[in-house]
Amino acid sequence: MKEVFFDPNELIVSKTDLTGRITYANALFCEVCSYTRAELIGQQHSIVRHPDMPRAVFKLLWDRIAVGHEVFAFVKNRTKYDDYYWVFAHITPTYDHKGTMTGYHSSRRVPDARLVKEQVEPLYKVLLDEEKSVTSRKEGLKKSYALMEKVVLDNAVSYDDFVFKLKNAA
């Protein structure tokens, strides 16, 4: 597996429905992940989920956006050919003209490589190890999520504060 890079001045953009099915993918998203737009539309966004990503991060992400909060997260994604790329994602709910939540919008930037290597990857490895420390996937997620909450609270006042302390440390 090799790392794929994209221009720091560009944004990967996608939109999904409320269940996470892709409804829009910009050209850069297609280029970076090596899927055509036709291959992405209608698929679950998890089509690009890398196995190195702790499930606890996605639980937090989905829990927060489902109730209308925006979320920032460092995410390692997988390409069609099993290569990978890192992003700093900003995910927000989208609403129709009546104020009803209809889906999600994600804009992703290039994260600071040093920060990913020194802070994010080690944290995600600890979370993944915690998830794999038990045979039950459900129990593993529970343990990993509790550990993530502890790490956040030990280092910040909220998840958002934690992520931006990491981002600004770069």
PDB file of C-alpha atoms in Angstrom:
ATOM      1  CA  MET A   1       0.000   0.000   0.000  1.00  0.00           C
ATOM      2  CA  LYS A   2       1.232   3.451  -0.839  1.00  0.00           C
ATOM      3  CA  GLU A   3       0.029   6.825   0.348  1.00  0.00           C
ATOM      4  CA  VAL A   4      -1.858   8.992  -2.137  1.00  0.00           C
ATOM      5  CA  PHE A   5      -1.554  12.777  -1.891  1.00  0.00           C
ATOM      6  CA  PHE A   6      -3.580  15.672  -3.230  1.00  0.00           C
ATOM      7  CA  ASP A   7      -2.967  19.400  -3.476  1.00  0.00           C
ATOM      8  CA  PRO A   8      -3.333  21.198  -0.112  1.00  0.00           C
ATOM      9  CA  ASN A   9      -5.207  23.996  -1.896  1.00  0.00           C
ATOM     10  CA  GLU A  10      -7.952  21.625  -3.081  1.00  0.00           C
ATOM     11  CA  LEU A  11     -10.948  20.128  -1.282  1.00  0.00           C
ATOM     12  CA  ILE A  12     -12.407  16.664  -1.535  1.00  0.00           C
ATOM     13  CA  VAL A  13     -16.190  17.056  -1.357  1.00  0.00           C
ATOM     14  CA  SER A  14     -18.951  14.532  -1.022  1.00  0.00           C
ATOM     15  CA  LYS A  15     -22.579  14.487   0.043  1.00  0.00           C
ATOM     16  CA  THR A  16     -24.617  11.607   1.431  1.00  0.00           C
ATOM     17  CA  ASP A  17     -28.175  10.885   2.387  1.00  0.00           C
ATOM     18  CA  LEU A  18     -29.055  10.236   6.035  1.00  0.00           C
ATOM     19  CA  THR A  19     -27.957   6.594   5.771  1.00  0.00           C
ATOM     20  CA  GLY A  20     -24.500   7.473   4.431  1.00  0.00           C
ATOM     21  CA  ARG A  21     -25.150   6.647   0.773  1.00  0.00           C
ATOM     22  CA  ILE A  22     -23.135   8.904  -1.513  1.00  0.00           C
ATOM     23  CA  THR A  23     -25.279  11.322  -3.512  1.00  0.00           C
ATOM     24  CA  TYR A  24     -22.476  13.577  -4.773  1.00  0.00           C
ATOM     25  CA  ALA A  25     -18.720  13.172  -5.292  1.00  0.00           C
ATOM     26  CA  ASN A  26     -16.533  15.913  -6.704  1.00  0.00           C
ATOM     27  CA  ALA A  27     -13.883  15.181  -9.315  1.00  0.00           C
ATOM     28  CA  LEU A  28     -11.037  15.325  -6.779  1.00  0.00           C
ATOM     29  CA  PHE A  29     -12.711  12.719  -4.574  1.00  0.00           C
ATOM     30  CA  CYS A  30     -12.994  10.402  -7.567  1.00  0.00           C
ATOM     31  CA  GLU A  31      -9.409  11.045  -8.608  1.00  0.00           C
ATOM     32  CA  VAL A  32      -7.910  10.478  -5.155  1.00  0.00           C
ATOM     33  CA  CYS A  33      -9.872   7.336  -4.284  1.00  0.00           C
ATOM     34  CA  SER A  34      -9.637   5.921  -7.852  1.00  0.00           C
ATOM     35  CA  TYR A  35     -13.374   5.275  -8.192  1.00  0.00           C
ATOM     36  CA  THR A  36     -15.471   6.777 -10.958  1.00  0.00           C
ATOM     37  CA  ARG A  37     -18.400   8.958  -9.963  1.00  0.00           C
ATOM     38  CA  ALA A  38     -20.734   6.215 -11.226  1.00  0.00           C
ATOM     39  CA  GLU A  39     -19.025   3.680  -8.958  1.00  0.00           C
ATOM     40  CA  LEU A  40     -19.428   5.965  -5.921  1.00  0.00           C
ATOM     41  CA  ILE A  41     -22.966   7.307  -6.304  1.00  0.00           C
ATOM     42  CA  GLY A  42     -25.381   5.150  -4.326  1.00  0.00           C
ATOM     43  CA  GLN A  43     -22.636   3.381  -2.369  1.00  0.00           C
ATOM     44  CA  GLN A  44     -22.159   3.695   1.373  1.00  0.00           C
ATOM     45  CA  HIS A  45     -19.451   6.245   2.175  1.00  0.00           C
ATOM     46  CA  SER A  46     -17.726   3.419   4.033  1.00  0.00           C
ATOM     47  CA  ILE A  47     -16.582   2.200   0.598  1.00  0.00           C
ATOM     48  CA  VAL A  48     -13.459   4.284   1.325  1.00  0.00           C
ATOM     49  CA  ARG A  49     -13.177   3.321   5.012  1.00  0.00           C
ATOM     50  CA  HIS A  50      -9.669   2.136   5.803  1.00  0.00           C
ATOM     51  CA  PRO A  51      -9.326  -0.791   8.239  1.00  0.00           C
ATOM     52  CA  ASP A  52      -6.792   1.247  10.255  1.00  0.00           C
ATOM     53  CA  MET A  53      -9.596   3.615  11.287  1.00  0.00           C
ATOM     54  CA  PRO A  54     -10.973   2.955  14.771  1.00  0.00           C
ATOM     55  CA  ARG A  55     -14.702   2.295  14.776  1.00  0.00           C
ATOM     56  CA  ALA A  56     -14.961   4.551  17.836  1.00  0.00           C
ATOM     57  CA  VAL A  57     -14.090   7.601  15.711  1.00  0.00           C
ATOM     58  CA  PHE A  58     -16.958   6.820  13.335  1.00  0.00           C
ATOM     59  CA  LYS A  59     -19.352   6.195  16.224  1.00  0.00           C
ATOM     60  CA  LEU A  60     -18.537   9.628  17.613  1.00  0.00           C
ATOM     61  CA  LEU A  61     -18.859  11.176  14.157  1.00  0.00           C
ATOM     62  CA  TRP A  62     -22.254   9.582  13.426  1.00  0.00           C
ATOM     63  CA  ASP A  63     -23.592  10.271  16.935  1.00  0.00           C
ATOM     64  CA  ARG A  64     -22.736  13.965  16.588  1.00  0.00           C
ATOM     65  CA  ILE A  65     -23.922  14.632  13.031  1.00  0.00           C
ATOM     66  CA  ALA A  66     -27.149  12.687  13.563  1.00  0.00           C
ATOM     67  CA  VAL A  67     -28.221  15.293  16.129  1.00  0.00           C
ATOM     68  CA  GLY A  68     -27.177  18.245  13.977  1.00  0.00           C
ATOM     69  CA  HIS A  69     -23.623  18.974  15.139  1.00  0.00           C
ATOM     70  CA  GLU A  70     -20.773  19.586  12.751  1.00  0.00           C
ATOM     71  CA  VAL A  71     -17.756  17.322  13.184  1.00  0.00           C
ATOM     72  CA  PHE A  72     -14.067  17.692  12.449  1.00  0.00           C
ATOM     73  CA  ALA A  73     -11.961  14.538  12.290  1.00  0.00           C
ATOM     74  CA  PHE A  74      -8.721  13.125  10.998  1.00  0.00           C
ATOM     75  CA  VAL A  75      -9.589  10.204   8.715  1.00  0.00           C
ATOM     76  CA  LYS A  76      -7.512   7.623   6.897  1.00  0.00           C
ATOM     77  CA  ASN A  77      -9.322   6.481   3.759  1.00  0.00           C
ATOM     78  CA  ARG A  78      -8.693   3.627   1.351  1.00  0.00           C
ATOM     79  CA  THR A  79      -8.633   3.825  -2.426  1.00  0.00           C
ATOM     80  CA  LYS A  80     -10.148   1.355  -4.836  1.00  0.00           C
ATOM     81  CA  TYR A  81      -6.691  -0.238  -5.153  1.00  0.00           C
ATOM     82  CA  ASP A  82      -6.046  -0.454  -1.393  1.00  0.00           C
ATOM     83  CA  ASP A  83      -3.747   2.533  -1.249  1.00  0.00           C
ATOM     84  CA  TYR A  84      -4.576   5.161   1.375  1.00  0.00           C
ATOM     85  CA  TYR A  85      -4.861   8.880   1.945  1.00  0.00           C
ATOM     86  CA  TRP A  86      -5.297  11.048   5.041  1.00  0.00           C
ATOM     87  CA  VAL A  87      -7.782  13.902   5.299  1.00  0.00           C
ATOM     88  CA  PHE A  88      -8.889  16.464   7.839  1.00  0.00           C
ATOM     89  CA  ALA A  89     -12.644  16.219   7.397  1.00  0.00           C
ATOM     90  CA  HIS A  90     -15.376  18.721   8.189  1.00  0.00           C
ATOM     91  CA  ILE A  91     -18.782  17.046   8.149  1.00  0.00           C
ATOM     92  CA  THR A  92     -22.024  18.980   8.482  1.00  0.00           C
ATOM     93  CA  PRO A  93     -25.695  18.095   8.253  1.00  0.00           C
ATOM     94  CA  THR A  94     -27.645  19.443   5.282  1.00  0.00           C
ATOM     95  CA  TYR A  95     -31.232  20.630   5.547  1.00  0.00           C
ATOM     96  CA  ASP A  96     -34.075  21.201   3.124  1.00  0.00           C
ATOM     97  CA  HIS A  97     -36.076  24.457   2.896  1.00  0.00           C
ATOM     98  CA  LYS A  98     -38.333  23.278   5.764  1.00  0.00           C
ATOM     99  CA  GLY A  99     -35.379  22.748   8.109  1.00  0.00           C
ATOM    100  CA  THR A 100     -35.528  18.966   7.905  1.00  0.00           C
ATOM    101  CA  MET A 101     -32.174  17.215   7.935  1.00  0.00           C
ATOM    102  CA  THR A 102     -31.750  15.440   4.591  1.00  0.00           C
ATOM    103  CA  GLY A 103     -28.142  14.312   4.557  1.00  0.00           C
ATOM    104  CA  TYR A 104     -24.550  15.242   5.188  1.00  0.00           C
ATOM    105  CA  HIS A 105     -21.867  17.277   3.458  1.00  0.00           C
ATOM    106  CA  SER A 106     -18.168  16.567   3.885  1.00  0.00           C
ATOM    107  CA  SER A 107     -15.257  18.767   2.862  1.00  0.00           C
ATOM    108  CA  ARG A 108     -11.809  17.292   3.325  1.00  0.00           C
ATOM    109  CA  ARG A 109      -8.414  18.967   3.315  1.00  0.00           C
ATOM    110  CA  VAL A 110      -4.865  17.702   3.441  1.00  0.00           C
ATOM    111  CA  PRO A 111      -3.857  17.359   7.112  1.00  0.00           C
ATOM    112  CA  ASP A 112      -0.421  18.218   8.464  1.00  0.00           C
ATOM    113  CA  ALA A 113       1.673  15.086   7.808  1.00  0.00           C
ATOM    114  CA  ARG A 114       3.817  15.510  10.928  1.00  0.00           C
ATOM    115  CA  LEU A 115       0.728  15.810  13.110  1.00  0.00           C
ATOM    116  CA  VAL A 116      -0.784  12.672  11.584  1.00  0.00           C
ATOM    117  CA  LYS A 117       2.449  10.715  12.096  1.00  0.00           C
ATOM    118  CA  GLU A 118       3.204  11.935  15.623  1.00  0.00           C
ATOM    119  CA  GLN A 119      -0.271  12.312  17.153  1.00  0.00           C
ATOM    120  CA  VAL A 120      -3.126  10.827  15.132  1.00  0.00           C
ATOM    121  CA  GLU A 121      -1.647   7.500  14.009  1.00  0.00           C
ATOM    122  CA  PRO A 122      -0.422   6.545  17.518  1.00  0.00           C
ATOM    123  CA  LEU A 123      -3.799   7.439  19.051  1.00  0.00           C
ATOM    124  CA  TYR A 124      -5.726   5.505  16.404  1.00  0.00           C
ATOM    125  CA  LYS A 125      -3.456   2.480  16.893  1.00  0.00           C
ATOM    126  CA  VAL A 126      -4.193   2.485  20.643  1.00  0.00           C
ATOM    127  CA  LEU A 127      -7.927   2.744  19.920  1.00  0.00           C
ATOM    128  CA  LEU A 128      -7.756  -0.084  17.366  1.00  0.00           C
ATOM    129  CA  ASP A 129      -5.787  -2.268  19.766  1.00  0.00           C
ATOM    130  CA  GLU A 130      -8.474  -1.651  22.375  1.00  0.00           C
ATOM    131  CA  GLU A 131     -11.178  -2.635  19.884  1.00  0.00           C
ATOM    132  CA  LYS A 132      -9.317  -5.851  19.099  1.00  0.00           C
ATOM    133  CA  SER A 133      -8.588  -6.692  22.752  1.00  0.00           C
ATOM    134  CA  VAL A 134     -11.873  -8.591  23.072  1.00  0.00           C
ATOM    135  CA  THR A 135     -13.618 -11.025  20.746  1.00  0.00           C
ATOM    136  CA  SER A 136     -16.940  -9.181  20.706  1.00  0.00           C
ATOM    137  CA  ARG A 137     -16.984  -6.346  18.150  1.00  0.00           C
ATOM    138  CA  LYS A 138     -19.677  -4.615  20.195  1.00  0.00           C
ATOM    139  CA  GLU A 139     -17.629  -4.824  23.394  1.00  0.00           C
ATOM    140  CA  GLY A 140     -14.502  -3.739  21.510  1.00  0.00           C
ATOM    141  CA  LEU A 141     -16.274  -0.647  20.211  1.00  0.00           C
ATOM    142  CA  LYS A 142     -17.529   0.134  23.702  1.00  0.00           C
ATOM    143  CA  LYS A 143     -14.015  -0.156  25.189  1.00  0.00           C
ATOM    144  CA  SER A 144     -12.413   1.871  22.399  1.00  0.00           C
ATOM    145  CA  TYR A 145     -15.037   4.597  22.673  1.00  0.00           C
ATOM    146  CA  ALA A 146     -14.567   4.838  26.449  1.00  0.00           C
ATOM    147  CA  LEU A 147     -10.814   5.125  25.944  1.00  0.00           C
ATOM    148  CA  MET A 148     -11.282   7.833  23.327  1.00  0.00           C
ATOM    149  CA  GLU A 149     -13.552   9.779  25.695  1.00  0.00           C
ATOM    150  CA  LYS A 150     -10.908   9.496  28.429  1.00  0.00           C
ATOM    151  CA  VAL A 151      -8.128  10.708  26.108  1.00  0.00           C
ATOM    152  CA  VAL A 152     -10.280  13.669  25.027  1.00  0.00           C
ATOM    153  CA  LEU A 153     -11.216  14.627  28.578  1.00  0.00           C
ATOM    154  CA  ASP A 154      -7.622  14.242  29.790  1.00  0.00           C
ATOM    155  CA  ASN A 155      -6.431  16.671  27.111  1.00  0.00           C
ATOM    156  CA  ALA A 156      -9.309  19.068  26.416  1.00  0.00           C
ATOM    157  CA  VAL A 157     -12.751  20.236  27.484  1.00  0.00           C
ATOM    158  CA  SER A 158     -14.560  18.745  24.495  1.00  0.00           C
ATOM    159  CA  TYR A 159     -13.972  16.654  21.394  1.00  0.00           C
ATOM    160  CA  ASP A 160     -13.911  19.798  19.216  1.00  0.00           C
ATOM    161  CA  ASP A 161     -11.371  21.418  21.538  1.00  0.00           C
ATOM    162  CA  PHE A 162      -9.256  18.244  21.419  1.00  0.00           C
ATOM    163  CA  VAL A 163      -9.238  18.052  17.606  1.00  0.00           C
ATOM    164  CA  PHE A 164      -8.352  21.720  17.225  1.00  0.00           C
ATOM    165  CA  LYS A 165      -5.618  21.500  19.848  1.00  0.00           C
ATOM    166  CA  LEU A 166      -4.147  18.693  17.752  1.00  0.00           C
ATOM    167  CA  LYS A 167      -4.620  20.597  14.500  1.00  0.00           C
ATOM    168  CA  ASN A 168      -3.104  23.788  15.897  1.00  0.00           C
ATOM    169  CA  ALA A 169      -0.126  21.938  17.358  1.00  0.00           C
ATOM    170  CA  ALA A 170       1.143  21.405  13.817  1.00  0.00           C
TER     171      ALA A 170
END
